[in-house]
Amino acid sequence: MKLSVIILAAGQGTRMRSTLPKVLHRIAGKPMLQHVIDTCKSLKADDIFVVYGHGGEQVKSTITDKSIRWVKQAEQLGTGHAVKQVSPEIDDESQVLILYGDVPLIHHDTLHELISIFPENGISLLTNQLADPTGYGRIVRDDKQTVMGIVEQKDANEQQLLIQEVNTGIMAANGKELKRWLANLSSDNAQQEYYLTDVIGFAASEGRAIVTATPNEPAEVEGVNNRRQLASLERAYQIFRAQELMDGGVTLLDPYRFDLRGKLTAETDVIIDVNTIIEGNVIIKSGAYIGPNCHLIDCTIGENCVVKNNTIVEGAMVGADCTLGPFARIRPGTSMSDNSHIGNFVEVKKSTIGSGSKANHLAYIGDAQIGKSVNVGAGTITCNYDGANKHLTVIEDNAFIGSDTQLVAPVTIGKGATVAAGSTITKNVNAEALCLTRVKQKEIAGWQRPTKKSKAE
Ligand code: UD1
Ligand code: CA
């Protein structure tokens, strides 16, 4: 049967105390609403409707996913009213799953189960047992444990308030039946809202089957109303990801100090030390070690690399057996061949570093092509920018660049050439040559340093 998902995202979220609509607040760097949408896609939903209201334009311009059909709820008159806005779009012969833009961690497996237990023309409902059910709608069952309805906190009597089984709000229903039930909702209740939960009562009174499932993890059905809850779900998300990685053979020195904001593909025996942030699409090959406080963004780290602490790698390809850092910054467009070394306080941008080449200390390498077995001395700078355009520096195999050299691009240093320390290179250097641009050293014997004047004078 066709699967249509309705994601409710019209609520205001006042308690976030934010100018940003609630569903755009991020978990692991991604808007909460996008998390829910991605989960819908993993379920291969045929339609994804998002009911928007407050901050709608901002939501639509941020979530540009083409697969979404936007439905406006101009006034927030309750969850039932919100779902009803989609009624005209719903096929009779579809299964309708209702989700929430502020319940971001709902998992594919839980929803898959909810859909698979779905009774024809009935409802499947995700419920949860809570030690403290305060605030939630309570699941009312008869003495045969058949679900009879849901009663909201504000409408519940003393007996009903004792019920610990609560409504998560997530449910699936048949399209045709759901539309009929929605049409019959009234707002005659404590909050004068159109409650989606009344649909359960209608189904029960018609003798329809109502089956329930529970989430595997409590965090899956937790919603975000304030920034504390946002932080708490961020941690829950991170610990799930950390556990997956550890199960896959990655050592995390402390899973509570690991952050994944994107996708990490890690081969076996990768070791990740504390406080590392992984962003975008990152691949770490087997045996690599990532030291403390590193930030890896959209990059590949090759086999057996050692990335020492506080190193940033973004948009780069790093080959096998390389050493990076501590405190190195590898910027987009960089490619490091096997066994190359970029050491402390070295910045590399849009450059290729040949195998076995080293820049171990305090250098800037930008727009450069560095061959094999090149040594770049401390303090070397490629002067790649003339204020208007960027120029290329080429350093061929086996060249030796002495410390504190400026390479004024465009310039080529030939194979095996040696540039003496402290040189400013403005012209190409031939292969195997020694090039130096130093001023001759002068000496003045018996030099008298100036002395301080005494205060009395
Ligand atoms: C709802 C359920 C309650 C359940 C709880 C779980 C109803 C009547 N009650 O209560 O049984 O235990 O969720 O958290 O459904 N929304 C709209 N438009 C509206 C109203 C709400 O889009 O007009 C969206 C909100 O943005 C939010 C979600 O629906 O994402 C839930 O709304 P909320 O007001 O928080 O419902 P609760 O009162 O918490
Ligand atoms: Ca709520």
XYZ file of C-alpha atoms and ligand atoms in Angstrom:
497
model
C 0.000 0.000 0.000
C 1.042 3.563 -0.608
C 2.722 5.214 2.379
C 2.039 8.890 3.043
C 3.707 10.636 5.940
C 2.389 13.778 7.569
C 4.926 15.708 9.639
C 3.419 18.280 11.984
C 5.617 21.331 12.212
C 3.271 24.263 12.717
C 3.790 24.820 16.422
C 5.363 28.064 17.547
C 7.967 26.819 19.985
C 7.869 29.917 22.216
C 9.861 28.188 24.923
C 12.895 27.988 22.675
C 13.118 31.804 23.073
C 14.378 32.061 19.554
C 13.782 33.940 16.333
C 14.350 30.651 14.517
C 11.298 28.383 14.047
C 11.624 25.449 16.436
C 11.924 22.698 13.815
C 14.952 24.468 12.295
C 17.001 24.134 15.468
C 19.714 21.610 14.833
C 20.670 18.225 16.191
C 24.124 17.132 15.017
C 24.255 20.130 12.710
C 21.049 19.219 10.868
C 17.614 20.835 11.372
C 15.307 18.644 13.447
C 12.749 18.630 10.655
C 15.352 17.341 8.197
C 16.118 14.431 10.535
C 12.462 13.407 10.400
C 12.347 13.853 6.622
C 15.452 11.700 6.178
C 13.885 8.966 8.294
C 10.745 9.135 6.102
C 12.932 8.682 3.050
C 14.593 5.648 4.594
C 11.070 4.198 4.911
C 10.580 4.865 1.181
C 7.510 7.001 1.852
C 5.579 7.843 -1.329
C 4.522 11.259 -0.071
C 5.933 13.474 2.647
C 3.623 16.290 3.727
C 4.906 18.920 6.114
C 2.271 20.978 7.908
C 3.806 24.383 8.555
C 2.565 27.542 10.151
C 4.711 29.714 12.358
C 7.847 30.914 10.554
C 6.684 29.015 7.492
C 8.648 30.965 4.913
C 11.873 30.507 6.838
C 11.179 26.779 7.203
C 10.485 26.425 3.481
C 13.579 28.341 2.433
C 15.833 26.299 4.728
C 14.429 22.856 3.991
C 14.752 22.800 0.233
C 14.191 19.062 -0.108
C 12.300 18.519 -3.376
C 10.383 15.499 -2.089
C 8.319 17.564 0.349
C 4.786 18.754 -0.137
C 4.056 21.771 2.012
C 0.642 22.267 3.583
C -0.197 25.413 5.487
C -2.056 25.483 8.776
C -2.872 29.165 9.114
C -4.140 28.931 12.693
C -2.932 26.383 15.226
C -6.179 24.871 16.393
C -4.796 21.534 17.526
C -3.072 18.401 16.268
C -6.280 17.043 14.708
C -6.838 20.314 12.873
C -3.224 20.212 11.662
C -3.563 16.715 10.173
C -6.925 17.641 8.678
C -5.264 20.320 6.526
C -3.738 17.473 4.525
C -7.029 15.563 4.055
C -7.653 16.796 0.485
C -4.268 15.401 -0.567
C -4.632 11.989 1.042
C -5.499 8.954 -1.084
C -8.180 6.655 0.279
C -5.982 3.668 -0.456
C -2.986 4.802 1.525
C -1.460 4.202 4.868
C -0.927 7.509 6.674
C 1.860 7.841 9.198
C 1.872 10.874 11.488
C 5.176 12.251 12.765
C 6.388 15.470 14.392
C 9.036 17.935 13.302
C 10.115 18.450 16.902
C 10.527 14.728 17.649
C 13.731 14.268 15.654
C 15.185 10.966 16.809
C 12.365 8.626 15.854
C 14.077 5.618 14.353
C 13.489 3.811 11.090
C 13.153 0.399 12.804
C 10.463 1.585 15.216
C 8.414 3.118 12.402
C 8.946 0.093 10.241
C 7.473 -2.036 13.012
C 4.551 0.359 13.496
C 3.744 0.144 9.799
C 4.117 -3.605 9.610
C 1.708 -4.306 12.503
C -0.853 -1.950 10.971
C -4.336 -3.564 11.076
C -6.423 -3.027 7.966
C -8.819 -0.107 8.536
C -7.616 0.207 12.129
C -4.828 2.168 13.763
C -1.359 1.369 14.959
C -0.184 3.575 17.758
C 3.210 4.147 19.317
C 2.920 4.309 23.091
C 5.400 4.480 25.926
C 5.454 3.554 29.616
C 6.610 6.458 31.761
C 7.348 6.605 35.498
C 6.104 10.203 35.355
C 3.402 10.525 32.678
C 2.557 14.157 33.562
C 1.561 16.253 30.563
C 1.012 13.405 28.140
C -2.191 11.956 26.762
C -3.013 8.684 28.592
C -3.871 5.445 26.832
C -7.196 4.159 28.145
C -7.674 0.382 27.911
C -10.568 -1.804 28.992
C -10.182 -4.848 31.224
C -9.239 -6.962 28.201
C -6.402 -4.497 27.503
C -8.146 -3.271 24.364
C -7.363 0.383 23.617
C -10.535 2.429 24.050
C -9.179 5.927 23.567
C -6.719 8.607 24.607
C -7.466 11.182 27.233
C -5.391 14.346 27.459
C -3.848 15.393 30.787
C -6.164 18.390 31.063
C -9.289 16.304 30.391
C -8.355 13.304 32.530
C -10.045 12.285 35.775
C -8.088 11.195 38.862
C -8.214 7.537 37.866
C -6.982 8.243 34.350
C -4.133 10.441 35.604
C -2.663 7.328 37.255
C -2.221 5.613 33.870
C 1.460 5.412 32.984
C 1.071 4.353 29.377
C 1.248 7.548 27.313
C 0.587 8.635 23.766
C 3.736 9.488 21.833
C 1.547 11.124 19.167
C 2.997 8.864 16.466
C 0.434 6.689 14.712
C -0.553 5.133 11.435
C -4.066 4.929 9.994
C -5.826 4.105 6.747
C -6.274 7.172 4.528
C -9.992 6.845 3.923
C -10.891 6.124 7.540
C -8.604 8.820 8.891
C -10.212 11.479 6.686
C -13.663 10.416 7.868
C -12.652 10.521 11.529
C -10.908 13.897 11.128
C -14.077 15.355 9.634
C -15.928 14.457 12.840
C -13.532 16.072 15.333
C -14.852 18.679 17.696
C -13.063 21.123 19.973
C -15.359 20.493 22.883
C -12.621 19.798 25.444
C -10.503 21.448 28.131
C -8.180 23.127 25.621
C -10.837 23.862 22.974
C -8.586 22.256 20.400
C -9.192 19.695 17.698
C -7.420 16.689 19.181
C -5.919 14.143 16.827
C -6.156 11.720 19.737
C -9.957 11.663 19.476
C -9.508 9.628 16.311
C -8.499 6.687 18.510
C -11.791 6.895 20.403
C -13.744 6.961 17.128
C -11.922 3.908 15.829
C -12.464 2.038 19.102
C -16.180 2.829 19.157
C -16.472 1.378 15.659
C -14.783 -1.775 16.889
C -11.667 -1.212 14.792
C -8.431 -2.859 15.834
C -5.968 -0.543 17.586
C -2.567 -2.109 17.998
C 0.330 -0.585 19.864
C 4.097 -0.701 19.652
C 6.800 0.837 21.819
C 10.035 2.536 20.783
C 13.341 0.765 21.393
C 14.843 3.867 22.975
C 12.926 6.470 25.030
C 14.778 9.331 23.280
C 13.146 8.345 19.981
C 9.817 9.777 21.073
C 11.078 12.730 23.076
C 10.108 16.126 21.770
C 11.955 19.416 21.964
C 10.235 22.376 23.573
C 13.219 24.195 25.050
C 16.979 24.341 24.698
C 17.597 21.956 27.563
C 15.650 19.270 25.733
C 17.506 20.159 22.540
C 20.837 19.600 24.298
C 19.610 16.388 25.856
C 18.562 14.953 22.469
C 21.853 16.087 20.948
C 23.651 13.950 23.552
C 21.272 11.035 22.987
C 21.898 11.236 19.242
C 25.664 11.342 19.762
C 25.744 8.344 22.067
C 23.719 6.306 19.525
C 26.241 7.192 16.810
C 29.183 6.463 19.095
C 27.750 3.048 19.944
C 27.243 2.212 16.260
C 30.845 3.127 15.517
C 32.193 1.111 18.433
C 30.075 -1.870 17.347
C 31.646 -1.463 13.908
C 35.190 -1.737 15.274
C 36.192 1.842 16.058
C 37.834 2.678 19.381
C 36.462 5.856 20.885
C 38.515 6.806 23.923
C 35.446 8.449 25.374
C 32.100 8.004 23.591
C 30.751 10.907 25.659
C 33.307 13.238 24.106
C 32.723 12.474 20.448
C 30.590 14.437 18.000
C 29.411 13.333 14.602
C 27.680 15.941 12.458
C 27.347 14.047 9.229
C 28.499 10.637 8.109
C 31.617 8.803 9.182
C 32.791 5.714 7.339
C 35.503 4.204 9.483
C 37.410 1.041 8.675
C 38.664 -1.335 11.362
C 41.000 -0.397 14.169
C 40.554 3.310 13.852
C 41.236 5.061 17.151
C 39.595 8.379 17.884
C 40.747 10.308 20.907
C 38.574 12.742 22.870
C 36.747 15.861 21.671
C 37.010 15.165 17.979
C 34.295 16.625 15.747
C 33.484 14.862 12.494
C 31.452 16.882 10.003
C 30.032 16.237 6.534
C 31.266 13.133 4.774
C 34.379 11.687 6.347
C 36.216 8.456 5.603
C 38.887 7.175 7.973
C 40.792 4.151 6.750
C 42.018 1.277 8.865
C 44.556 1.768 11.590
C 44.413 5.566 11.549
C 44.694 7.458 14.809
C 42.894 10.752 15.344
C 44.255 12.671 18.297
C 42.389 14.876 20.771
C 40.476 17.994 19.662
C 40.665 17.394 15.936
C 38.058 18.672 13.502
C 37.611 16.591 10.354
C 35.291 17.955 7.676
C 34.508 16.289 4.318
C 37.825 14.490 4.053
C 39.498 11.119 3.705
C 42.225 10.055 6.121
C 44.328 7.201 4.770
C 45.446 3.955 6.374
C 47.657 4.181 9.432
C 47.753 7.967 9.417
C 48.539 9.739 12.647
C 46.563 12.937 13.032
C 47.918 14.620 16.131
C 45.886 16.817 18.411
C 44.141 20.061 17.418
C 44.421 19.446 13.703
C 41.755 20.633 11.259
C 41.327 18.832 7.956
C 38.684 20.117 5.544
C 37.914 19.090 1.984
C 41.143 17.123 1.653
C 42.421 13.698 0.659
C 45.112 12.288 2.898
C 46.956 9.172 1.711
C 48.306 6.307 3.809
C 50.942 6.602 6.556
C 50.827 10.390 6.740
C 51.500 12.416 9.864
C 49.551 15.592 10.515
C 49.764 18.121 13.313
C 49.693 18.875 16.124
C 47.943 22.147 15.250
C 47.978 21.678 11.480
C 45.327 23.159 9.233
C 44.611 21.396 5.962
C 42.207 23.361 3.833
C 39.977 22.433 0.860
C 41.528 21.204 -2.350
C 44.537 19.659 -0.661
C 45.804 16.216 -1.478
C 48.547 14.562 0.528
C 50.255 11.509 -0.980
C 51.341 8.517 1.068
C 53.893 9.030 3.781
C 53.906 12.824 3.683
C 54.133 14.949 6.829
C 52.477 18.233 7.677
C 53.547 19.343 11.118
C 52.706 21.922 13.730
C 51.379 25.317 12.746
C 51.464 24.516 9.068
C 48.584 25.692 6.877
C 48.060 24.002 3.535
C 45.491 25.185 1.004
C 44.592 23.793 -2.427
C 47.945 22.062 -2.789
C 49.314 18.643 -3.599
C 51.997 17.213 -1.367
C 54.011 14.398 -2.968
C 54.864 11.189 -1.190
C 57.573 11.387 1.407
C 57.508 15.206 1.414
C 57.579 17.140 4.668
C 56.647 20.547 5.971
C 57.126 20.004 9.641
C 56.912 23.439 11.200
C 55.293 26.865 10.806
C 54.653 27.230 7.091
C 52.013 28.419 4.645
C 51.593 26.315 1.532
C 48.887 27.658 -0.771
C 48.242 26.862 -4.450
C 51.348 24.706 -4.587
C 52.343 21.500 -6.332
C 54.972 19.808 -4.275
C 56.694 16.737 -5.710
C 58.162 13.717 -3.935
C 60.654 13.810 -1.073
C 60.661 17.584 -0.809
C 61.684 19.240 2.433
C 59.945 22.520 3.223
C 61.762 24.293 6.031
C 60.239 26.113 8.982
C 58.814 29.517 8.224
C 58.444 28.926 4.489
C 55.681 30.897 2.838
C 54.240 30.581 -0.629
C 53.315 34.150 -1.558
C 50.425 33.012 -3.719
C 48.326 36.162 -3.744
C 49.225 39.450 -5.391
C 46.187 41.243 -4.066
C 44.086 40.336 -7.095
C 44.954 36.842 -8.310
C 46.279 33.575 -6.938
C 49.419 32.067 -8.487
C 50.953 28.631 -8.519
C 54.155 27.493 -6.834
C 55.735 24.328 -8.196
C 58.384 22.523 -6.164
C 59.787 19.517 -7.984
C 60.980 16.203 -6.520
C 63.823 16.180 -3.976
C 64.013 19.961 -3.700
C 65.102 21.424 -0.378
C 63.552 24.696 0.725
C 65.544 26.285 3.544
C 63.850 27.885 6.517
C 62.229 31.292 6.292
C 61.959 31.293 2.526
C 59.363 33.250 0.605
C 58.379 31.746 -2.712
C 56.789 34.555 -4.709
C 54.400 32.833 -7.115
C 54.220 32.048 -9.951
C 57.513 30.289 -9.466
C 59.060 26.845 -10.032
C 61.823 25.236 -8.005
C 63.486 22.563 -10.157
C 64.217 18.957 -9.254
C 66.769 18.525 -6.509
C 67.353 22.282 -6.216
C 68.341 23.784 -2.888
C 67.054 27.124 -1.692
C 69.131 28.599 1.078
C 67.453 29.700 4.283
C 66.128 33.231 4.379
C 65.735 33.625 0.624
C 63.044 35.498 -1.252
C 62.573 33.634 -4.525
C 60.987 35.586 -7.355
C 62.386 33.697 -10.349
C 62.427 30.028 -11.286
C 65.280 27.971 -9.836
C 66.959 25.399 -12.055
C 67.159 21.718 -11.204
C 70.068 20.722 -8.919
C 71.107 24.379 -8.398
C 71.687 26.185 -5.106
C 69.845 29.460 -4.959
C 70.298 32.140 -2.335
C 69.099 35.714 -2.207
C 70.601 36.676 1.121
C 72.337 39.952 1.709
C 75.993 39.401 2.476
C 76.726 39.107 6.177
C 78.560 42.177 7.543
C 80.457 42.496 10.790
C 81.488 45.573 12.772
C 84.040 44.713 15.390
C 83.761 45.958 18.984
C 80.224 47.336 18.523
C 79.097 49.542 21.381
C 75.334 49.122 22.133
C 73.515 52.338 23.086
C 73.135 52.820 26.864
C 70.090 54.194 28.740
C 70.197 57.852 29.726
C 70.180 58.302 33.530
C 66.956 59.955 34.895
C 68.790 62.789 36.657
C 69.927 64.353 33.409
C 0.158 15.780 21.979
C -0.937 14.696 22.140
C -0.681 13.941 23.428
C 0.701 13.334 23.433
C 1.740 14.421 23.188
C 3.106 13.795 22.972
C -2.910 15.618 21.091
C -4.226 16.265 21.306
N -2.215 15.343 22.191
O -0.027 16.692 23.040
O -1.642 12.905 23.577
O 0.957 12.682 24.654
O 1.431 15.165 21.986
O 4.066 14.816 22.923
O -2.543 15.330 19.971
N 0.987 21.082 16.154
C 0.650 21.653 14.948
N -0.495 22.361 14.851
C -1.328 22.532 15.903
C -0.988 21.934 17.129
C 0.159 21.203 17.227
O 1.399 21.523 13.969
O -2.350 23.186 15.734
C 2.207 20.296 16.246
C 3.210 20.943 17.195
O 4.102 21.757 16.471
C 3.926 19.761 17.793
C 2.887 18.653 17.758
O 1.919 19.055 16.830
O 4.986 19.350 16.997
C 2.282 18.354 19.107
O 1.613 19.491 19.560
P 1.549 19.846 21.082
O 0.744 21.060 21.268
O 2.911 19.844 21.666
O 0.736 18.597 21.652
P 0.641 18.154 23.147
O -0.282 19.033 23.853
O 1.991 18.007 23.711
Ca 4.157 18.424 23.140
